Short mmCIF file of C-alpha atoms in Angstrom, two decimals:
data_model
loop_
_atom_site.label_atom_id
_atom_site.label_comp_id
_atom_site.label_asym_id
_atom_site.label_seq_id
_atom_site.Cartn_x
_atom_site.Cartn_y
_atom_site.Cartn_z
CA UNK A 1 -7.78 29.96 -15.23
CA UNK A 2 -9.82 27.56 -13.87
CA UNK A 3 -7.96 25.03 -11.23
CA UNK A 4 -8.72 21.50 -9.31
CA UNK A 5 -7.62 19.51 -5.98
CA UNK A 6 -5.44 16.83 -7.34
CA UNK A 7 -5.05 14.96 -3.65
CA UNK A 8 -3.74 10.68 -2.50
CA UNK A 9 -4.14 8.39 0.59
CA UNK A 10 -1.16 8.34 1.52
CA UNK A 11 0.61 7.04 4.97
CA UNK A 12 -1.00 3.64 4.14
CA UNK A 13 2.53 1.37 5.02
CA UNK A 14 3.01 -0.16 8.38
CA UNK A 15 5.99 -1.30 9.48
CA UNK A 16 7.55 -4.09 6.84
CA UNK A 17 4.61 -3.38 4.72
CA UNK A 18 5.18 -0.81 1.78
CA UNK A 19 2.41 1.14 0.50
CA UNK A 20 3.06 2.99 -2.19
CA UNK A 21 5.80 5.94 -3.16
CA UNK A 22 4.32 8.95 -0.84
CA UNK A 23 7.54 11.56 -1.67
CA UNK A 24 7.02 11.08 -5.66
CA UNK A 25 3.17 10.88 -5.80
CA UNK A 26 3.67 14.30 -3.63
CA UNK A 27 5.94 16.20 -6.44
CA UNK A 28 2.03 15.91 -8.23
CA UNK A 29 -1.15 15.99 -5.64
CA UNK A 30 -1.28 19.04 -3.98
CA UNK A 31 -3.63 17.27 -0.88
CA UNK A 32 -2.50 14.61 0.85
CA UNK A 33 -5.14 11.76 2.64
CA UNK A 34 -3.00 10.68 5.15
CA UNK A 35 -3.70 6.89 7.93
CA UNK A 36 -4.92 7.98 10.49
CA UNK A 37 -3.84 4.36 12.59
CA UNK A 38 -6.82 2.12 11.80
CA UNK A 39 -6.74 1.00 8.03
CA UNK A 40 -3.37 1.86 7.88
CA UNK A 41 -0.01 3.61 9.30
CA UNK A 42 1.61 3.23 11.16
CA UNK A 43 2.95 6.11 13.82
CA UNK A 44 6.36 6.50 12.17
CA UNK A 45 4.81 5.48 9.02
CA UNK A 46 2.30 9.12 9.95
CA UNK A 47 4.35 11.01 11.30
CA UNK A 48 7.46 10.84 8.09
CA UNK A 49 4.39 11.78 5.63
CA UNK A 50 3.15 13.59 7.35
CA UNK A 51 7.61 15.75 7.91
CA UNK A 52 7.01 14.64 4.04
CA UNK A 53 3.73 16.83 2.78
CA UNK A 54 4.87 20.01 4.81
CA UNK A 55 8.13 19.67 2.69
CA UNK A 56 6.32 19.12 -0.66
CA UNK A 57 3.10 22.27 0.27
CA UNK A 58 0.82 19.70 0.34
CA UNK A 59 -1.77 19.95 1.65
CA UNK A 60 -2.61 17.79 5.24
CA UNK A 61 -6.20 15.87 5.37
CA UNK A 62 -7.76 12.54 7.95
CA UNK A 63 -8.59 9.62 5.59
CA UNK A 64 -10.09 8.27 8.64
CA UNK A 65 -11.77 4.89 8.52
CA UNK A 66 -12.91 1.60 10.10
CA UNK A 67 -11.14 -0.03 12.53
CA UNK A 68 -10.08 -2.52 10.03
CA UNK A 69 -6.03 -2.89 9.63
CA UNK A 70 -6.31 -6.52 8.13
CA UNK A 71 -9.28 -5.93 5.97
CA UNK A 72 -7.08 -2.65 5.07
CA UNK A 73 -10.38 -0.18 5.84
CA UNK A 74 -12.16 -1.85 2.34
CA UNK A 75 -15.14 -3.78 4.96
CA UNK A 76 -18.10 -2.39 6.32
CA UNK A 77 -17.70 -2.76 9.48
CA UNK A 78 -21.65 -3.01 11.75
CA UNK A 79 -20.79 -0.64 15.40
CA UNK A 80 -22.70 1.68 16.67
CA UNK A 81 -23.14 5.28 15.74
CA UNK A 82 -21.16 6.13 19.31
CA UNK A 83 -18.73 4.50 18.83
CA UNK A 84 -17.93 5.15 15.22
CA UNK A 85 -17.91 9.22 16.37
CA UNK A 86 -15.28 8.01 18.85
CA UNK A 87 -13.15 5.36 16.62
CA UNK A 88 -13.58 9.09 14.06
CA UNK A 89 -12.09 11.52 17.13
CA UNK A 90 -9.78 9.97 17.78
CA UNK A 91 -8.32 9.48 14.37
CA UNK A 92 -8.45 12.34 14.07
CA UNK A 93 -7.19 13.05 17.72
CA UNK A 94 -3.87 11.66 16.60
CA UNK A 95 -3.10 12.87 13.20
CA UNK A 96 -3.31 15.92 14.06
CA UNK A 97 -0.97 15.09 17.06
CA UNK A 98 1.31 14.03 14.64
CA UNK A 99 0.90 16.34 11.33
CA UNK A 100 1.56 19.82 14.11
CA UNK A 101 4.95 17.89 15.35
CA UNK A 102 5.75 17.98 11.55
CA UNK A 103 4.94 22.63 11.72
CA UNK A 104 1.70 21.36 9.61
CA UNK A 105 -2.30 21.57 10.61
CA UNK A 106 -5.22 18.83 9.25
CA UNK A 107 -7.26 21.69 6.82
CA UNK A 108 -10.62 18.54 6.13
CA UNK A 109 -11.42 14.78 6.13
CA UNK A 110 -11.68 12.27 3.97
CA UNK A 111 -13.15 9.06 4.92
CA UNK A 112 -11.24 5.50 3.33
CA UNK A 113 -12.62 3.07 2.09
CA UNK A 114 -16.14 0.90 3.38
CA UNK A 115 -16.40 4.30 5.76
CA UNK A 116 -16.21 6.56 2.07
CA UNK A 117 -18.86 3.77 0.88
CA UNK A 118 -20.70 3.50 3.01
CA UNK A 119 -21.59 6.70 4.15
CA UNK A 120 -22.26 7.92 0.39
CA UNK A 121 -25.85 6.15 1.79
CA UNK A 122 -25.42 4.89 5.48
CA UNK A 123 -27.94 7.69 7.65
CA UNK A 124 -26.64 6.65 11.35
CA UNK A 125 -22.59 6.41 10.18
CA UNK A 126 -22.99 8.73 7.93
CA UNK A 127 -24.35 10.93 10.67
CA UNK A 128 -21.74 9.45 13.20
CA UNK A 129 -18.42 11.42 11.54
CA UNK A 130 -19.82 13.84 10.68
CA UNK A 131 -20.82 14.08 14.40
CA UNK A 132 -16.99 13.40 14.87
CA UNK A 133 -16.07 16.39 12.57
CA UNK A 134 -17.96 18.60 14.94
CA UNK A 135 -16.47 17.09 18.11
CA UNK A 136 -12.47 17.76 16.65
CA UNK A 137 -13.76 21.95 16.93
CA UNK A 138 -12.10 23.53 13.57
CA UNK A 139 -15.07 22.71 11.64
CA UNK A 140 -13.20 21.03 8.36
CA UNK A 141 -13.92 20.48 4.38
CA UNK A 142 -15.44 17.60 4.11
CA UNK A 143 -14.49 15.40 0.85
CA UNK A 144 -16.71 12.83 -0.53
CA UNK A 145 -18.37 11.74 -3.43
CA UNK A 146 -21.50 13.67 -4.99
CA UNK A 147 -25.09 13.30 -4.12
CA UNK A 148 -23.20 11.25 -0.79
CA UNK A 149 -25.59 11.33 3.03
CA UNK A 150 -22.25 12.44 4.04
CA UNK A 151 -22.20 15.90 2.47
CA UNK A 152 -25.63 16.56 2.92
CA UNK A 153 -25.58 16.30 5.94
CA UNK A 154 -21.64 17.66 6.55
CA UNK A 155 -24.38 21.37 5.20
CA UNK A 156 -26.52 21.18 7.88
CA UNK A 157 -23.88 20.94 10.47
CA UNK A 158 -22.31 24.63 9.31
CA UNK A 159 -19.54 22.59 7.52
CA UNK A 160 -18.07 22.70 3.88
CA UNK A 161 -19.00 19.84 1.89
CA UNK A 162 -16.52 19.87 -1.37
CA UNK A 163 -16.90 16.55 -4.09
CA UNK A 164 -13.88 15.05 -5.85
CA UNK A 165 -13.60 12.51 -8.35
CA UNK A 166 -11.34 9.35 -9.50
CA UNK A 167 -8.91 9.84 -11.78
CA UNK A 168 -7.79 6.01 -11.65
CA UNK A 169 -10.96 4.07 -11.05
CA UNK A 170 -15.13 4.05 -13.32
CA UNK A 171 -18.07 5.00 -12.65
CA UNK A 172 -21.51 3.51 -13.61
CA UNK A 173 -24.67 5.43 -16.00
CA UNK A 174 -26.38 6.44 -11.93
CA UNK A 175 -22.33 8.42 -11.11
CA UNK A 176 -20.75 5.36 -8.61
CA UNK A 177 -18.12 3.72 -8.30
CA UNK A 178 -18.15 0.50 -10.34
CA UNK A 179 -17.76 -2.22 -7.62
CA UNK A 180 -13.53 -3.35 -6.67
CA UNK A 181 -14.95 -7.14 -7.02
CA UNK A 182 -15.36 -5.78 -10.92
CA UNK A 183 -13.36 -6.49 -13.88
CA UNK A 184 -13.08 -3.13 -14.88
CA UNK A 185 -13.55 -1.23 -11.45
CA UNK A 186 -9.67 0.29 -11.66
CA UNK A 187 -8.22 1.84 -14.24
CA UNK A 188 -4.93 1.66 -15.53
CA UNK A 189 -4.71 4.02 -18.90
CA UNK A 190 -2.48 7.53 -18.09
CA UNK A 191 -3.62 8.78 -21.69
CA UNK A 192 -7.54 8.26 -21.16
CA UNK A 193 -7.97 8.98 -17.42
CA UNK A 194 -6.11 12.34 -18.82
CA UNK A 195 -7.82 13.11 -20.87
CA UNK A 196 -11.13 11.68 -18.98
CA UNK A 197 -10.07 14.13 -16.21
CA UNK A 198 -9.17 17.47 -18.01
CA UNK A 199 -12.33 16.59 -19.57
CA UNK A 200 -13.86 16.96 -15.22
CA UNK A 201 -11.77 20.24 -14.98
CA UNK A 202 -13.79 22.32 -18.19
CA UNK A 203 -17.06 20.51 -18.66
CA UNK A 204 -17.26 19.04 -14.98
CA UNK A 205 -18.75 15.79 -17.05
CA UNK A 206 -16.79 12.80 -17.31
CA UNK A 207 -17.62 9.39 -19.67
CA UNK A 208 -19.22 6.16 -17.74
CA UNK A 209 -18.37 2.21 -18.20
CA UNK A 210 -20.94 1.88 -20.79
CA UNK A 211 -19.24 5.15 -22.58
CA UNK A 212 -22.17 7.48 -21.90
CA UNK A 213 -21.29 10.83 -20.29
CA UNK A 214 -22.14 11.67 -16.75
CA UNK A 215 -22.21 15.22 -15.41
CA UNK A 216 -20.14 14.76 -12.37
CA UNK A 217 -19.31 18.87 -10.50
CA UNK A 218 -15.98 18.13 -8.45
CA UNK A 219 -13.60 20.32 -6.81
CA UNK A 220 -10.67 16.80 -6.37
CA UNK A 221 -10.27 14.26 -8.37
CA UNK A 222 -8.59 11.43 -6.77
CA UNK A 223 -5.20 9.76 -8.31
CA UNK A 224 -4.36 6.35 -6.07
CA UNK A 225 -1.01 5.92 -5.12
CA UNK A 226 -1.21 1.99 -3.90
CA UNK A 227 -2.60 1.07 -7.84
CA UNK A 228 0.36 -0.26 -10.43
CA UNK A 229 1.75 2.91 -12.46
CA UNK A 230 0.70 5.74 -10.03
CA UNK A 231 3.06 7.91 -9.70
CA UNK A 232 3.81 8.18 -13.61
CA UNK A 233 -0.80 8.18 -13.46
CA UNK A 234 -0.59 11.11 -11.22
CA UNK A 235 1.86 12.87 -13.36
CA UNK A 236 0.22 12.34 -16.43
CA UNK A 237 -2.75 13.68 -15.34
CA UNK A 238 -0.73 16.42 -13.73
CA UNK A 239 0.34 17.78 -17.46
CA UNK A 240 -2.52 17.07 -18.50
CA UNK A 241 -4.64 19.48 -16.38
CA UNK A 242 -1.63 22.10 -17.16
CA UNK A 243 -1.84 22.05 -20.64
CA UNK A 244 -5.38 22.09 -21.06
CA UNK A 245 -4.59 25.28 -19.17
CA UNK A 246 -6.05 24.38 -15.57
CA UNK A 247 -3.93 25.00 -12.14
CA UNK A 248 -3.99 22.84 -9.66
CA UNK A 249 -3.88 23.62 -5.74
CA UNK A 250 -6.01 22.61 -3.10
CA UNK A 251 -9.60 23.88 -2.29
CA UNK A 252 -8.45 23.75 2.16
#
């Protein structure tokens, strides 16, 4: 039976500002990318998200980002390699403390937003992220876009490189994400998204924005928790995959 991981970005509320319905998302996913306080999330939100993940038997991952609360981590930060590595290591330490207090552990790392997209091609920042993960000392797997420079550097450093696909995002024919600046970057049709993810899990391909079929090797599927209809979308994707004979389980 084929299997695949479903992950979601969670723990991104901040004070009175609420983002997504994490507890509801946890009924559909197998892995949780928990914000670490630099792009989103406050200590109490992060701690509660860790408790909810442990209670739901969902694997905890560190969703590290640029230090950019105002921009939700979606802006490139032109920092030095040392500063970025220190920032990532700081986030890992903070989340690990809160995860352990809830009876859990960080099992993998998934960069967020601009950091995620930057280290697809940015050699210096990619190396800084991998250096920080190695310095953390537990050789955590790294979850990123297929073909990323950071995935190559992870493998070179002896870390497990895990490729993922995005359920609710459109892809270019080259296999990169359509920019959020474009009107058609985010997908909202649960049936179309589900069919695309079944194709991914069973055939290793998806349909790009221009209608072409592209190869997409992925061990995990991301279901964003902050988009409209996210909970229903997650349920539809999980149900569709299971009905197609695909087992849902964490890669970590």
